[in-house]
């Protein structure tokens, strides 16, 4: 391991909280392995605008932005990538030629991992649980990647009309059939899961106080399914345990973190992330 020098490129995670994050150990392990003169640190911040301005001023090379700033940071970026513009959310900043570029690698990271698991994404039918930031990244990338349909399910709550409009608008422009359903309609959900190739949980069910719970019944899952969970603490959620028991293919939440990191490293440094090194660093 080498120490930072005066020339070392600095990358950061911006968010609140950030102590739980595995991004510093992941990226630093890769930089070290490849002998790249760079370091990745985490900053817990209160305000995103001044933080981005400070990083630019200090000559940082890039940053990840995590909760709760992914939407707000859009207003502090000079150039938005296609996925980020559509998602209205940014998780990756690149400081280059005096400009701040904003990208979103969350959805691409997940679908790359689903492909790596051996599942075809183009033409697939997807059931997606949740309508938050992670879910928006996933349905947008699904449309960009040629998925046939995404049935999004959420519990009834204020603001869902706007989500339904966004989905309808993206459907029209992309040709991917995006619809919104109610999680309380269990039979509709069960039928959608039955028809689906890929099921993704992008809600908090499975973590924290909701650990040990799943929105999907164990006997709805069969071996033809690929089941992915955005939750990575605990590593194996109830949904993933059930999926394994049912003989389905599984993609753990930690793989989504690895997948989005790989796309970031491609954007920042043009490198193909050594997956085994990154994976070992977060285990
Ligand atoms: O989008 C990612 C972000 O790039 C890094 C991260 C983390 O370090 O916990 C989580 C996600 O928001």
XYZ file of N, CA, C and O in Angstrom, residues 67-196:
520
model
N -27.565 9.278 -0.326
C -28.721 9.846 0.351
C -28.300 10.898 1.377
O -27.289 10.710 2.041
N -29.055 11.966 1.536
C -30.327 12.279 0.853
C -30.163 13.309 -0.266
O -31.095 14.057 -0.535
N -29.003 13.353 -0.922
C -28.701 14.487 -1.810
C -28.753 14.176 -3.310
O -28.406 15.034 -4.120
N -29.138 12.965 -3.675
C -29.011 12.585 -5.089
C -29.870 13.435 -6.021
O -29.505 13.642 -7.178
N -31.023 13.896 -5.532
C -31.893 14.717 -6.381
C -31.435 16.169 -6.372
O -31.309 16.804 -7.421
N -31.152 16.673 -5.171
C -30.773 18.081 -5.025
C -29.493 18.418 -5.784
O -29.338 19.530 -6.300
N -28.588 17.450 -5.884
C -27.289 17.739 -6.502
C -27.423 18.024 -8.003
O -26.547 18.668 -8.599
N -28.530 17.602 -8.586
C -28.755 17.827 -10.024
C -28.607 19.317 -10.363
O -28.070 19.676 -11.411
N -29.043 20.193 -9.455
C -28.983 21.644 -9.702
C -27.574 22.207 -9.610
O -27.361 23.385 -9.874
N -26.607 21.390 -9.209
C -25.239 21.892 -9.033
C -24.272 21.281 -10.039
O -23.062 21.315 -9.851
N -24.840 20.704 -11.098
C -24.041 20.004 -12.095
C -24.093 20.787 -13.406
O -25.111 21.386 -13.729
N -22.983 20.816 -14.168
C -22.990 21.543 -15.451
C -23.532 20.691 -16.586
O -24.268 21.179 -17.435
N -23.118 19.413 -16.635
C -23.527 18.543 -17.740
C -24.091 17.249 -17.169
O -23.431 16.580 -16.372
N -25.315 16.900 -17.577
C -25.949 15.671 -17.063
C -25.892 14.558 -18.105
O -26.185 14.791 -19.285
N -25.545 13.349 -17.669
C -25.614 12.177 -18.550
C -27.068 11.822 -18.825
O -27.971 12.273 -18.096
N -27.302 10.994 -19.862
C -28.685 10.662 -20.280
C -29.496 10.046 -19.135
O -30.623 10.453 -18.876
N -28.918 9.036 -18.473
C -29.660 8.336 -17.419
C -29.970 9.288 -16.266
O -31.085 9.331 -15.761
N -28.991 10.108 -15.890
C -29.183 11.040 -14.767
C -30.255 12.074 -15.097
O -31.063 12.441 -14.243
N -30.276 12.539 -16.362
C -31.275 13.550 -16.758
C -32.669 12.950 -16.638
O -33.602 13.550 -16.121
N -32.808 11.724 -17.118
C -34.111 11.059 -17.081
C -34.522 10.757 -15.631
O -35.678 10.898 -15.261
N -33.571 10.319 -14.829
C -33.866 9.929 -13.432
C -34.030 11.135 -12.527
O -34.556 11.013 -11.429
N -33.497 12.278 -12.963
C -33.440 13.488 -12.125
C -32.703 13.180 -10.822
O -33.109 13.601 -9.731
N -31.667 12.390 -10.937
C -30.869 12.023 -9.759
C -29.444 11.699 -10.206
O -29.259 11.103 -11.273
N -28.496 12.103 -9.399
C -27.074 11.914 -9.722
C -26.399 11.201 -8.557
O -26.639 11.549 -7.399
N -25.575 10.196 -8.857
C -24.766 9.593 -7.788
C -23.277 9.677 -8.097
O -22.467 9.241 -7.281
N -22.925 10.253 -9.265
C -21.516 10.291 -9.651
C -21.167 11.655 -10.239
O -21.808 12.090 -11.202
N -20.193 12.317 -9.633
C -19.708 13.597 -10.154
C -18.305 13.407 -10.699
O -17.492 12.694 -10.091
N -18.019 14.047 -11.829
C -16.668 14.038 -12.377
C -16.280 15.489 -12.629
O -17.033 16.222 -13.278
N -15.155 15.894 -12.073
C -14.668 17.267 -12.269
C -13.642 17.211 -13.397
O -12.579 16.617 -13.240
N -14.003 17.789 -14.534
C -13.105 17.655 -15.698
C -13.172 18.929 -16.541
O -14.272 19.405 -16.835
N -12.030 19.439 -16.922
C -11.944 20.636 -17.783
C -12.793 21.789 -17.228
O -13.487 22.477 -17.993
N -12.780 21.954 -15.931
C -13.515 23.060 -15.322
C -15.019 22.831 -15.232
O -15.761 23.706 -14.785
N -15.485 21.673 -15.680
C -16.927 21.397 -15.653
C -17.248 20.299 -14.640
O -16.396 19.455 -14.343
N -18.484 20.312 -14.163
C -18.937 19.230 -13.275
C -19.938 18.381 -14.054
O -20.994 18.862 -14.471
N -19.541 17.128 -14.306
C -20.440 16.198 -15.007
C -21.194 15.382 -13.953
O -20.597 14.945 -12.971
N -22.480 15.123 -14.216
C -23.276 14.314 -13.300
C -23.835 13.091 -14.003
O -24.445 13.196 -15.070
N -23.585 11.938 -13.432
C -24.113 10.690 -14.002
C -24.855 9.920 -12.936
O -24.737 10.204 -11.738
N -25.599 8.912 -13.376
C -26.219 8.000 -12.412
C -25.867 6.578 -12.810
O -26.226 6.130 -13.907
N -25.154 5.892 -11.932
C -24.655 4.549 -12.253
C -25.419 3.457 -11.494
O -25.097 2.280 -11.626
N -26.424 3.851 -10.692
C -27.118 2.860 -9.848
C -27.868 1.811 -10.673
O -27.765 0.609 -10.410
N -28.636 2.276 -11.652
C -29.422 1.332 -12.461
C -28.522 0.488 -13.350
O -28.676 -0.738 -13.440
N -27.544 1.143 -13.992
C -26.632 0.413 -14.881
C -25.879 -0.642 -14.081
O -25.681 -1.777 -14.552
N -25.472 -0.278 -12.857
C -24.745 -1.228 -12.006
C -25.580 -2.455 -11.717
O -25.104 -3.592 -11.815
N -26.844 -2.243 -11.390
C -27.704 -3.395 -11.078
C -27.891 -4.288 -12.312
O -27.736 -5.514 -12.225
N -28.212 -3.679 -13.454
C -28.472 -4.531 -14.628
C -27.200 -5.221 -15.125
O -27.267 -6.347 -15.623
N -26.039 -4.576 -14.964
C -24.789 -5.272 -15.305
C -24.619 -6.508 -14.429
O -24.179 -7.562 -14.894
N -24.977 -6.385 -13.156
C -24.850 -7.528 -12.239
C -25.868 -8.619 -12.564
O -25.582 -9.807 -12.426
N -27.056 -8.202 -12.964
C -28.073 -9.197 -13.340
C -27.584 -9.966 -14.582
O -27.702 -11.191 -14.649
N -26.968 -9.240 -15.525
C -26.401 -9.913 -16.710
C -25.259 -10.825 -16.294
O -25.141 -11.941 -16.763
N -24.411 -10.332 -15.380
C -23.271 -11.137 -14.930
C -23.755 -12.439 -14.290
O -23.087 -13.472 -14.368
N -24.951 -12.394 -13.672
C -25.509 -13.608 -13.049
C -26.035 -14.573 -14.115
O -26.436 -15.693 -13.795
N -26.058 -14.110 -15.383
C -26.464 -15.010 -16.468
C -27.886 -14.782 -16.963
O -28.414 -15.578 -17.748
N -28.527 -13.697 -16.521
C -29.921 -13.425 -16.909
C -29.967 -12.398 -18.026
O -29.270 -11.376 -17.977
N -30.816 -12.680 -19.036
C -30.980 -11.745 -20.154
C -31.855 -10.573 -19.698
O -32.923 -10.775 -19.112
N -31.390 -9.364 -19.972
C -32.118 -8.165 -19.546
C -33.007 -7.636 -20.679
O -34.192 -7.343 -20.474
N -32.449 -7.529 -21.889
C -33.248 -7.025 -23.018
C -34.442 -7.957 -23.227
O -34.280 -9.177 -23.266
N -35.624 -7.388 -23.314
C -36.830 -8.188 -23.548
C -37.416 -8.823 -22.299
O -38.462 -9.476 -22.363
N -36.777 -8.634 -21.142
C -37.258 -9.272 -19.903
C -38.487 -8.553 -19.344
O -38.748 -7.385 -19.654
N -39.255 -9.295 -18.538
C -40.371 -8.690 -17.793
C -39.913 -8.527 -16.351
O -39.476 -9.493 -15.722
N -40.058 -7.300 -15.843
C -39.531 -6.985 -14.516
C -40.662 -6.572 -13.584
O -41.565 -5.832 -13.978
N -40.618 -7.057 -12.346
C -41.462 -6.523 -11.269
C -40.528 -5.765 -10.339
O -39.486 -6.300 -9.922
N -40.871 -4.504 -10.063
C -40.021 -3.655 -9.239
C -40.823 -3.166 -8.038
O -41.890 -2.570 -8.190
N -40.318 -3.411 -6.838
C -41.002 -2.996 -5.611
C -40.391 -1.687 -5.123
O -39.182 -1.624 -4.886
N -41.226 -0.635 -5.024
C -40.745 0.648 -4.523
C -40.787 1.734 -5.579
O -40.764 1.444 -6.788
N -40.865 2.989 -5.096
C -40.892 4.134 -6.020
C -39.923 5.234 -5.572
O -40.039 6.378 -6.003
N -38.986 4.912 -4.695
C -38.008 5.904 -4.223
C -36.892 6.103 -5.246
O -37.004 5.684 -6.406
N -35.809 6.740 -4.774
C -34.705 7.078 -5.675
C -34.073 5.857 -6.335
O -33.808 5.872 -7.548
N -33.859 4.800 -5.557
C -33.233 3.600 -6.135
C -34.152 2.989 -7.182
O -33.707 2.573 -8.266
N -35.455 2.972 -6.876
C -36.416 2.399 -7.820
C -36.443 3.208 -9.120
O -36.447 2.634 -10.217
N -36.420 4.548 -8.999
C -36.451 5.395 -10.202
C -35.230 5.125 -11.080
O -35.324 5.081 -12.313
N -34.076 4.938 -10.434
C -32.862 4.636 -11.202
C -33.034 3.310 -11.939
O -32.608 3.157 -13.093
N -33.687 2.360 -11.297
C -33.825 1.013 -11.876
C -34.830 1.013 -13.028
O -34.560 0.471 -14.097
N -36.006 1.665 -12.845
C -36.966 1.607 -13.959
C -36.459 2.416 -15.166
O -36.704 2.042 -16.308
N -35.724 3.500 -14.898
C -35.207 4.291 -16.026
C -34.169 3.483 -16.806
O -34.198 3.425 -18.037
N -33.251 2.855 -16.079
C -32.221 2.066 -16.759
C -32.850 0.877 -17.478
O -32.412 0.490 -18.565
N -33.903 0.318 -16.882
C -34.597 -0.802 -17.537
C -35.095 -0.360 -18.906
O -34.915 -1.065 -19.912
N -35.695 0.832 -18.960
C -36.208 1.334 -20.245
C -35.055 1.576 -21.216
O -35.155 1.249 -22.405
N -33.945 2.119 -20.721
C -32.788 2.377 -21.590
C -32.167 1.078 -22.098
O -31.599 1.032 -23.181
N -32.279 0.005 -21.308
C -31.637 -1.273 -21.649
C -32.550 -2.225 -22.421
O -32.214 -3.402 -22.594
N -33.722 -1.749 -22.841
C -34.575 -2.578 -23.702
C -35.382 -3.643 -22.980
O -35.773 -4.649 -23.581
N -35.657 -3.429 -21.691
C -36.540 -4.341 -20.955
C -37.951 -4.227 -21.553
O -38.374 -3.143 -21.973
N -38.694 -5.341 -21.628
C -40.023 -5.304 -22.259
C -41.037 -4.570 -21.383
O -41.822 -3.745 -21.875
N -41.069 -4.904 -20.091
C -42.049 -4.254 -19.211
C -41.509 -4.165 -17.792
O -40.738 -5.029 -17.354
N -41.929 -3.102 -17.090
C -41.621 -2.976 -15.661
C -42.933 -2.697 -14.942
O -43.581 -1.675 -15.192
N -43.346 -3.632 -14.100
C -44.523 -3.396 -13.261
C -44.010 -2.935 -11.909
O -43.434 -3.725 -11.159
N -44.220 -1.646 -11.634
C -43.749 -1.056 -10.384
C -44.881 -1.170 -9.366
O -46.038 -0.885 -9.684
N -44.558 -1.605 -8.166
C -45.575 -1.699 -7.105
C -45.131 -0.885 -5.894
O -43.961 -0.910 -5.524
N -46.098 -0.183 -5.295
C -45.833 0.570 -4.075
C -47.083 0.557 -3.211
O -48.178 0.337 -3.728
N -46.894 0.836 -1.914
C -48.092 1.006 -1.097
C -48.681 2.367 -1.465
O -47.948 3.284 -1.878
N -50.016 2.504 -1.304
C -50.679 3.761 -1.644
C -50.118 4.872 -0.760
O -49.948 4.679 0.446
N -49.781 6.011 -1.350
C -49.253 7.159 -0.586
C -49.402 8.401 -1.449
O -49.516 8.302 -2.686
N -49.380 9.591 -0.830
C -49.483 10.815 -1.627
C -48.298 10.902 -2.600
O -47.203 10.429 -2.274
N -48.525 11.475 -3.766
C -47.429 11.673 -4.721
C -47.334 10.584 -5.776
O -46.530 10.683 -6.706
N -48.159 9.536 -5.643
C -48.045 8.441 -6.614
C -48.566 8.835 -8.000
O -48.142 8.254 -8.997
N -49.475 9.830 -8.047
C -49.972 10.283 -9.358
C -48.830 10.797 -10.216
O -48.753 10.519 -11.408
N -47.967 11.565 -9.562
C -46.825 12.128 -10.304
C -45.930 11.001 -10.828
O -45.457 11.042 -11.959
N -45.733 9.968 -9.983
C -44.909 8.820 -10.407
C -45.574 8.130 -11.606
O -44.910 7.780 -12.582
N -46.905 7.972 -11.524
C -47.627 7.315 -12.618
C -47.452 8.107 -13.914
O -47.265 7.521 -14.994
N -47.473 9.437 -13.828
C -47.270 10.271 -15.027
C -45.873 10.108 -15.590
O -45.687 9.994 -16.798
N -44.889 10.075 -14.682
C -43.500 9.902 -15.149
C -43.344 8.572 -15.865
O -42.683 8.469 -16.894
N -43.959 7.525 -15.278
C -43.842 6.193 -15.880
C -44.515 6.180 -17.257
O -43.976 5.627 -18.223
N -45.704 6.821 -17.342
C -46.433 6.832 -18.613
C -45.633 7.584 -19.675
O -45.530 7.141 -20.836
N -45.026 8.690 -19.275
C -44.242 9.496 -20.219
C -43.020 8.704 -20.722
O -42.732 8.670 -21.923
N -42.336 8.024 -19.791
C -41.163 7.236 -20.196
C -41.581 6.053 -21.076
O -40.885 5.706 -22.042
N -42.725 5.462 -20.759
C -43.265 4.365 -21.578
C -43.415 4.802 -23.018
O -43.003 4.118 -23.953
N -44.028 5.972 -23.196
C -44.304 6.484 -24.540
C -43.029 6.716 -25.319
O -42.942 6.409 -26.498
N -42.026 7.251 -24.611
C -40.787 7.619 -25.304
C -39.862 6.434 -25.527
O -39.055 6.448 -26.449
N -39.968 5.392 -24.674
C -38.979 4.302 -24.739
C -39.507 3.021 -25.366
O -38.744 2.171 -25.785
N -40.837 2.844 -25.334
C -41.390 1.581 -25.834
C -41.387 0.489 -24.769
O -41.871 -0.612 -25.001
N -40.822 0.778 -23.594
C -40.890 -0.172 -22.478
C -42.215 0.084 -21.758
O -42.566 1.233 -21.497
N -42.956 -0.979 -21.463
C -44.278 -0.819 -20.853
C -44.122 -0.658 -19.329
O -43.865 -1.638 -18.633
N -44.272 0.569 -18.850
C -44.062 0.847 -17.413
C -45.395 1.165 -16.759
O -46.091 2.094 -17.182
N -45.759 0.394 -15.725
C -47.046 0.614 -15.061
C -46.856 0.649 -13.548
O -45.856 0.157 -13.023
N -47.853 1.221 -12.865
C -47.780 1.330 -11.407
C -48.935 0.563 -10.772
O -50.089 0.737 -11.165
N -48.623 -0.292 -9.798
C -49.654 -1.062 -9.104
C -49.574 -0.848 -7.603
O -48.594 -0.290 -7.090
N -50.621 -1.334 -6.907
C -50.715 -1.166 -5.458
C -50.265 -2.450 -4.766
O -50.816 -3.529 -5.040
N -49.304 -2.316 -3.865
C -48.782 -3.487 -3.141
C -49.864 -4.216 -2.355
O -49.735 -5.405 -2.066
N -50.926 -3.488 -2.009
C -52.000 -4.099 -1.204
C -52.821 -5.089 -2.038
O -53.493 -5.960 -1.484
N -52.758 -4.955 -3.353
C -53.518 -5.881 -4.219
C -52.684 -7.141 -4.446
O -52.011 -7.299 -5.465
N -52.748 -8.033 -3.464
C -51.821 -9.168 -3.412
C -51.980 -10.116 -4.608
O -51.004 -10.665 -5.101
N -53.227 -10.285 -5.073
C -53.411 -11.214 -6.208
C -52.809 -10.665 -7.489
O -52.240 -11.411 -8.296
N -52.954 -9.344 -7.680
C -52.375 -8.698 -8.868
C -50.854 -8.816 -8.813
O -50.187 -9.152 -9.800
N -50.306 -8.594 -7.613
C -48.850 -8.690 -7.436
C -48.379 -10.127 -7.683
O -47.388 -10.354 -8.391
N -49.105 -11.084 -7.130
C -48.720 -12.500 -7.304
C -48.718 -12.864 -8.794
O -47.793 -13.540 -9.275
N -49.721 -12.406 -9.535
C -49.796 -12.727 -10.968
C -48.645 -12.060 -11.719
O -48.041 -12.660 -12.622
N -48.325 -10.825 -11.331
C -47.220 -10.112 -11.994
C -45.893 -10.831 -11.729
O -45.069 -10.994 -12.641
N -45.695 -11.282 -10.493
C -44.455 -12.004 -10.159
C -44.387 -13.300 -10.959
O -43.342 -13.660 -11.513
N -45.516 -13.983 -11.057
C -45.558 -15.249 -11.786
C -45.088 -15.074 -13.234
O -44.335 -15.878 -13.767
N -45.533 -13.979 -13.851
C -45.193 -13.702 -15.263
C -43.789 -13.147 -15.445
O -43.257 -13.164 -16.549
N -43.212 -12.606 -14.354
C -41.953 -11.861 -14.476
C -40.747 -12.781 -14.627
O -40.753 -13.927 -14.190
